[in-house]
């Protein structure tokens, strides 16, 4: 299964459910990364930034 990059925060279409997303998945908010990470990851698979409340946006928060 391929993984898409860059979900375009702010566009109306970005608020719809994305294929492959599951509860707890998160977006790395490190500048220039914005990678989708699975809920089980404690650091970004792309840039290795740690998952914490200051550097990650969960799928649930993304929808609200």
PDB file of N, CA and C in Angstrom:
ATOM      1  N   UNK A   1       0.847  -1.179   0.000  1.00  0.00           N
ATOM      2  CA  UNK A   1       0.000   0.000   0.000  1.00  0.00           C
ATOM      3  C   UNK A   1       0.889   1.237   0.000  1.00  0.00           C
ATOM      4  N   UNK A   2       0.684   2.131  -0.926  1.00  0.00           N
ATOM      5  CA  UNK A   2       1.514   3.324  -0.972  1.00  0.00           C
ATOM      6  C   UNK A   2       1.001   4.364   0.011  1.00  0.00           C
ATOM      7  N   UNK A   3       1.895   5.228   0.445  1.00  0.00           N
ATOM      8  CA  UNK A   3       1.539   6.266   1.403  1.00  0.00           C
ATOM      9  C   UNK A   3       1.624   7.608   0.714  1.00  0.00           C
ATOM     10  N   UNK A   4       0.583   8.396   0.838  1.00  0.00           N
ATOM     11  CA  UNK A   4       0.561   9.723   0.233  1.00  0.00           C
ATOM     12  C   UNK A   4       1.280  10.711   1.126  1.00  0.00           C
ATOM     13  N   UNK A   5       1.812  11.746   0.548  1.00  0.00           N
ATOM     14  CA  UNK A   5       2.505  12.787   1.312  1.00  0.00           C
ATOM     15  C   UNK A   5       1.771  14.108   1.147  1.00  0.00           C
ATOM     16  N   UNK A   6       1.906  14.974   2.158  1.00  0.00           N
ATOM     17  CA  UNK A   6       1.364  16.320   2.090  1.00  0.00           C
ATOM     18  C   UNK A   6      -0.141  16.368   1.960  1.00  0.00           C
ATOM     19  N   UNK A   7      -0.831  16.612   3.026  1.00  0.00           N
ATOM     20  CA  UNK A   7      -2.283  16.562   3.004  1.00  0.00           C
ATOM     21  C   UNK A   7      -2.942  17.919   2.865  1.00  0.00           C
ATOM     22  N   UNK A   8      -2.192  18.967   2.617  1.00  0.00           N
ATOM     23  CA  UNK A   8      -2.758  20.276   2.329  1.00  0.00           C
ATOM     24  C   UNK A   8      -3.682  20.812   3.402  1.00  0.00           C
ATOM     25  N   UNK A   9      -3.173  21.010   4.610  1.00  0.00           N
ATOM     26  CA  UNK A   9      -3.986  21.576   5.672  1.00  0.00           C
ATOM     27  C   UNK A   9      -4.608  22.872   5.205  1.00  0.00           C
ATOM     28  N   UNK A  10      -5.869  23.060   5.539  1.00  0.00           N
ATOM     29  CA  UNK A  10      -6.539  24.301   5.211  1.00  0.00           C
ATOM     30  C   UNK A  10      -7.482  24.196   4.028  1.00  0.00           C
ATOM     31  N   UNK A  11      -7.318  23.235   3.164  1.00  0.00           N
ATOM     32  CA  UNK A  11      -8.254  23.119   2.050  1.00  0.00           C
ATOM     33  C   UNK A  11      -9.484  22.351   2.501  1.00  0.00           C
ATOM     34  N   UNK A  12     -10.623  22.666   1.960  1.00  0.00           N
ATOM     35  CA  UNK A  12     -11.864  22.001   2.345  1.00  0.00           C
ATOM     36  C   UNK A  12     -11.823  20.508   2.096  1.00  0.00           C
ATOM     37  N   UNK A  13     -11.218  20.099   1.002  1.00  0.00           N
ATOM     38  CA  UNK A  13     -11.143  18.675   0.679  1.00  0.00           C
ATOM     39  C   UNK A  13     -10.284  17.919   1.676  1.00  0.00           C
ATOM     40  N   UNK A  14      -9.356  18.589   2.334  1.00  0.00           N
ATOM     41  CA  UNK A  14      -8.457  17.919   3.279  1.00  0.00           C
ATOM     42  C   UNK A  14      -9.197  17.458   4.532  1.00  0.00           C
ATOM     43  N   UNK A  15     -10.369  17.972   4.791  1.00  0.00           N
ATOM     44  CA  UNK A  15     -11.094  17.588   5.990  1.00  0.00           C
ATOM     45  C   UNK A  15     -11.882  16.296   5.822  1.00  0.00           C
ATOM     46  N   UNK A  16     -11.902  15.738   4.647  1.00  0.00           N
ATOM     47  CA  UNK A  16     -12.596  14.476   4.438  1.00  0.00           C
ATOM     48  C   UNK A  16     -11.697  13.329   4.867  1.00  0.00           C
ATOM     49  N   UNK A  17     -12.287  12.169   5.103  1.00  0.00           N
ATOM     50  CA  UNK A  17     -11.536  11.001   5.534  1.00  0.00           C
ATOM     51  C   UNK A  17     -10.562  10.571   4.449  1.00  0.00           C
ATOM     52  N   UNK A  18      -9.350  10.227   4.837  1.00  0.00           N
ATOM     53  CA  UNK A  18      -8.319   9.801   3.903  1.00  0.00           C
ATOM     54  C   UNK A  18      -8.195   8.282   3.903  1.00  0.00           C
ATOM     55  N   UNK A  19      -8.062   7.667   2.748  1.00  0.00           N
ATOM     56  CA  UNK A  19      -7.840   6.223   2.702  1.00  0.00           C
ATOM     57  C   UNK A  19      -6.553   5.872   3.442  1.00  0.00           C
ATOM     58  N   UNK A  20      -6.594   4.809   4.213  1.00  0.00           N
ATOM     59  CA  UNK A  20      -5.411   4.371   4.931  1.00  0.00           C
ATOM     60  C   UNK A  20      -5.231   4.991   6.306  1.00  0.00           C
ATOM     61  N   UNK A  21      -6.037   5.993   6.655  1.00  0.00           N
ATOM     62  CA  UNK A  21      -5.943   6.630   7.966  1.00  0.00           C
ATOM     63  C   UNK A  21      -6.704   5.820   8.992  1.00  0.00           C
ATOM     64  N   UNK A  22      -6.134   5.722  10.187  1.00  0.00           N
ATOM     65  CA  UNK A  22      -6.792   5.042  11.294  1.00  0.00           C
ATOM     66  C   UNK A  22      -6.737   5.936  12.526  1.00  0.00           C
ATOM     67  N   UNK A  23      -7.604   5.642  13.482  1.00  0.00           N
ATOM     68  CA  UNK A  23      -7.639   6.410  14.713  1.00  0.00           C
ATOM     69  C   UNK A  23      -6.264   6.417  15.382  1.00  0.00           C
ATOM     70  N   UNK A  24      -5.802   7.582  15.779  1.00  0.00           N
ATOM     71  CA  UNK A  24      -4.510   7.713  16.444  1.00  0.00           C
ATOM     72  C   UNK A  24      -3.362   8.047  15.501  1.00  0.00           C
ATOM     73  N   UNK A  25      -3.573   7.927  14.194  1.00  0.00           N
ATOM     74  CA  UNK A  25      -2.531   8.326  13.251  1.00  0.00           C
ATOM     75  C   UNK A  25      -2.254   9.813  13.446  1.00  0.00           C
ATOM     76  N   UNK A  26      -1.060  10.243  13.111  1.00  0.00           N
ATOM     77  CA  UNK A  26      -0.684  11.627  13.359  1.00  0.00           C
ATOM     78  C   UNK A  26       0.172  12.182  12.230  1.00  0.00           C
ATOM     79  N   UNK A  27       0.178  13.515  12.154  1.00  0.00           N
ATOM     80  CA  UNK A  27       0.953  14.255  11.167  1.00  0.00           C
ATOM     81  C   UNK A  27       2.139  14.894  11.885  1.00  0.00           C
ATOM     82  N   UNK A  28       3.317  14.697  11.355  1.00  0.00           N
ATOM     83  CA  UNK A  28       4.498  15.365  11.904  1.00  0.00           C
ATOM     84  C   UNK A  28       4.413  16.845  11.527  1.00  0.00           C
ATOM     85  N   UNK A  29       4.545  17.699  12.499  1.00  0.00           N
ATOM     86  CA  UNK A  29       4.448  19.134  12.235  1.00  0.00           C
ATOM     87  C   UNK A  29       5.816  19.806  12.168  1.00  0.00           C
ATOM     88  N   UNK A  30       6.867  19.007  12.117  1.00  0.00           N
ATOM     89  CA  UNK A  30       8.200  19.582  11.952  1.00  0.00           C
ATOM     90  C   UNK A  30       8.245  20.315  10.612  1.00  0.00           C
ATOM     91  N   UNK A  31       8.833  21.483  10.595  1.00  0.00           N
ATOM     92  CA  UNK A  31       8.883  22.307   9.399  1.00  0.00           C
ATOM     93  C   UNK A  31       9.430  21.519   8.209  1.00  0.00           C
ATOM     94  N   UNK A  32       8.652  21.493   7.125  1.00  0.00           N
ATOM     95  CA  UNK A  32       9.060  20.827   5.907  1.00  0.00           C
ATOM     96  C   UNK A  32       8.753  19.341   5.856  1.00  0.00           C
ATOM     97  N   UNK A  33       8.222  18.753   6.916  1.00  0.00           N
ATOM     98  CA  UNK A  33       7.958  17.313   6.921  1.00  0.00           C
ATOM     99  C   UNK A  33       6.494  17.016   6.607  1.00  0.00           C
ATOM    100  N   UNK A  34       5.596  17.268   7.557  1.00  0.00           N
ATOM    101  CA  UNK A  34       4.149  17.052   7.379  1.00  0.00           C
ATOM    102  C   UNK A  34       3.794  15.630   6.944  1.00  0.00           C
ATOM    103  N   UNK A  35       4.521  14.652   7.435  1.00  0.00           N
ATOM    104  CA  UNK A  35       4.317  13.265   7.034  1.00  0.00           C
ATOM    105  C   UNK A  35       3.251  12.575   7.874  1.00  0.00           C
ATOM    106  N   UNK A  36       2.447  11.744   7.232  1.00  0.00           N
ATOM    107  CA  UNK A  36       1.457  10.895   7.914  1.00  0.00           C
ATOM    108  C   UNK A  36       2.200   9.744   8.579  1.00  0.00           C
ATOM    109  N   UNK A  37       1.962   9.550   9.880  1.00  0.00           N
ATOM    110  CA  UNK A  37       2.571   8.470  10.643  1.00  0.00           C
ATOM    111  C   UNK A  37       1.494   7.616  11.273  1.00  0.00           C
ATOM    112  N   UNK A  38       1.743   6.315  11.359  1.00  0.00           N
ATOM    113  CA  UNK A  38       0.796   5.417  12.007  1.00  0.00           C
ATOM    114  C   UNK A  38       0.785   5.660  13.515  1.00  0.00           C
ATOM    115  N   UNK A  39      -0.334   5.345  14.148  1.00  0.00           N
ATOM    116  CA  UNK A  39      -0.527   5.564  15.578  1.00  0.00           C
ATOM    117  C   UNK A  39       0.549   4.895  16.420  1.00  0.00           C
ATOM    118  N   UNK A  40       1.059   3.772  15.976  1.00  0.00           N
ATOM    119  CA  UNK A  40       2.043   3.011  16.757  1.00  0.00           C
ATOM    120  C   UNK A  40       3.434   3.649  16.779  1.00  0.00           C
ATOM    121  N   UNK A  41       3.701   4.591  15.889  1.00  0.00           N
ATOM    122  CA  UNK A  41       5.031   5.206  15.824  1.00  0.00           C
ATOM    123  C   UNK A  41       5.214   6.263  16.902  1.00  0.00           C
ATOM    124  N   UNK A  42       6.369   6.256  17.547  1.00  0.00           N
ATOM    125  CA  UNK A  42       6.685   7.249  18.566  1.00  0.00           C
ATOM    126  C   UNK A  42       7.599   8.350  18.018  1.00  0.00           C
ATOM    127  N   UNK A  43       8.060   8.164  16.775  1.00  0.00           N
ATOM    128  CA  UNK A  43       8.816   9.204  16.085  1.00  0.00           C
ATOM    129  C   UNK A  43       8.451   9.152  14.605  1.00  0.00           C
ATOM    130  N   UNK A  44       8.624  10.259  13.932  1.00  0.00           N
ATOM    131  CA  UNK A  44       8.286  10.341  12.516  1.00  0.00           C
ATOM    132  C   UNK A  44       9.166   9.395  11.710  1.00  0.00           C
ATOM    133  N   UNK A  45       8.563   8.610  10.815  1.00  0.00           N
ATOM    134  CA  UNK A  45       9.351   7.671  10.029  1.00  0.00           C
ATOM    135  C   UNK A  45      10.201   8.382   8.987  1.00  0.00           C
ATOM    136  N   UNK A  46       9.816   9.601   8.615  1.00  0.00           N
ATOM    137  CA  UNK A  46      10.546  10.329   7.583  1.00  0.00           C
ATOM    138  C   UNK A  46      11.714  11.138   8.151  1.00  0.00           C
ATOM    139  N   UNK A  47      11.456  11.919   9.213  1.00  0.00           N
ATOM    140  CA  UNK A  47      12.491  12.825   9.726  1.00  0.00           C
ATOM    141  C   UNK A  47      12.970  12.475  11.134  1.00  0.00           C
ATOM    142  N   UNK A  48      12.359  11.458  11.746  1.00  0.00           N
ATOM    143  CA  UNK A  48      12.726  10.985  13.089  1.00  0.00           C
ATOM    144  C   UNK A  48      12.429  11.967  14.210  1.00  0.00           C
ATOM    145  N   UNK A  49      11.596  12.985  13.950  1.00  0.00           N
ATOM    146  CA  UNK A  49      11.194  13.898  15.020  1.00  0.00           C
ATOM    147  C   UNK A  49      10.334  13.127  16.018  1.00  0.00           C
ATOM    148  N   UNK A  50      10.506  13.364  17.301  1.00  0.00           N
ATOM    149  CA  UNK A  50       9.709  12.644  18.295  1.00  0.00           C
ATOM    150  C   UNK A  50       8.236  13.038  18.236  1.00  0.00           C
ATOM    151  N   UNK A  51       7.390  12.077  18.554  1.00  0.00           N
ATOM    152  CA  UNK A  51       5.956  12.354  18.654  1.00  0.00           C
ATOM    153  C   UNK A  51       5.703  12.891  20.056  1.00  0.00           C
ATOM    154  N   UNK A  52       5.206  14.089  20.133  1.00  0.00           N
ATOM    155  CA  UNK A  52       4.775  14.656  21.406  1.00  0.00           C
ATOM    156  C   UNK A  52       3.707  15.698  21.111  1.00  0.00           C
ATOM    157  N   UNK A  53       3.083  16.210  22.139  1.00  0.00           N
ATOM    158  CA  UNK A  53       1.951  17.114  21.935  1.00  0.00           C
ATOM    159  C   UNK A  53       2.339  18.387  21.187  1.00  0.00           C
ATOM    160  N   UNK A  54       3.611  18.758  21.219  1.00  0.00           N
ATOM    161  CA  UNK A  54       4.034  19.970  20.545  1.00  0.00           C
ATOM    162  C   UNK A  54       4.414  19.784  19.092  1.00  0.00           C
ATOM    163  N   UNK A  55       4.653  18.542  18.663  1.00  0.00           N
ATOM    164  CA  UNK A  55       5.117  18.367  17.291  1.00  0.00           C
ATOM    165  C   UNK A  55       4.291  17.379  16.485  1.00  0.00           C
ATOM    166  N   UNK A  56       3.109  17.042  16.963  1.00  0.00           N
ATOM    167  CA  UNK A  56       2.292  16.095  16.211  1.00  0.00           C
ATOM    168  C   UNK A  56       0.833  16.510  16.247  1.00  0.00           C
ATOM    169  N   UNK A  57       0.155  16.267  15.144  1.00  0.00           N
ATOM    170  CA  UNK A  57      -1.279  16.510  15.056  1.00  0.00           C
ATOM    171  C   UNK A  57      -1.937  15.164  14.784  1.00  0.00           C
ATOM    172  N   UNK A  58      -2.843  14.749  15.663  1.00  0.00           N
ATOM    173  CA  UNK A  58      -3.509  13.472  15.451  1.00  0.00           C
ATOM    174  C   UNK A  58      -4.609  13.609  14.414  1.00  0.00           C
ATOM    175  N   UNK A  59      -4.993  12.496  13.863  1.00  0.00           N
ATOM    176  CA  UNK A  59      -6.065  12.472  12.874  1.00  0.00           C
ATOM    177  C   UNK A  59      -7.344  13.067  13.451  1.00  0.00           C
ATOM    178  N   UNK A  60      -7.648  12.747  14.709  1.00  0.00           N
ATOM    179  CA  UNK A  60      -8.860  13.265  15.335  1.00  0.00           C
ATOM    180  C   UNK A  60      -8.816  14.784  15.446  1.00  0.00           C
ATOM    181  N   UNK A  61      -7.669  15.350  15.844  1.00  0.00           N
ATOM    182  CA  UNK A  61      -7.527  16.798  15.942  1.00  0.00           C
ATOM    183  C   UNK A  61      -7.562  17.432  14.561  1.00  0.00           C
ATOM    184  N   UNK A  62      -7.037  16.754  13.565  1.00  0.00           N
ATOM    185  CA  UNK A  62      -7.010  17.232  12.197  1.00  0.00           C
ATOM    186  C   UNK A  62      -8.417  17.442  11.652  1.00  0.00           C
ATOM    187  N   UNK A  63      -9.360  16.581  12.047  1.00  0.00           N
ATOM    188  CA  UNK A  63     -10.730  16.692  11.574  1.00  0.00           C
ATOM    189  C   UNK A  63     -11.517  17.805  12.251  1.00  0.00           C
ATOM    190  N   UNK A  64     -11.057  18.281  13.391  1.00  0.00           N
ATOM    191  CA  UNK A  64     -11.816  19.306  14.138  1.00  0.00           C
ATOM    192  C   UNK A  64     -11.285  20.662  13.949  1.00  0.00           C
TER     193      UNK A  64
END
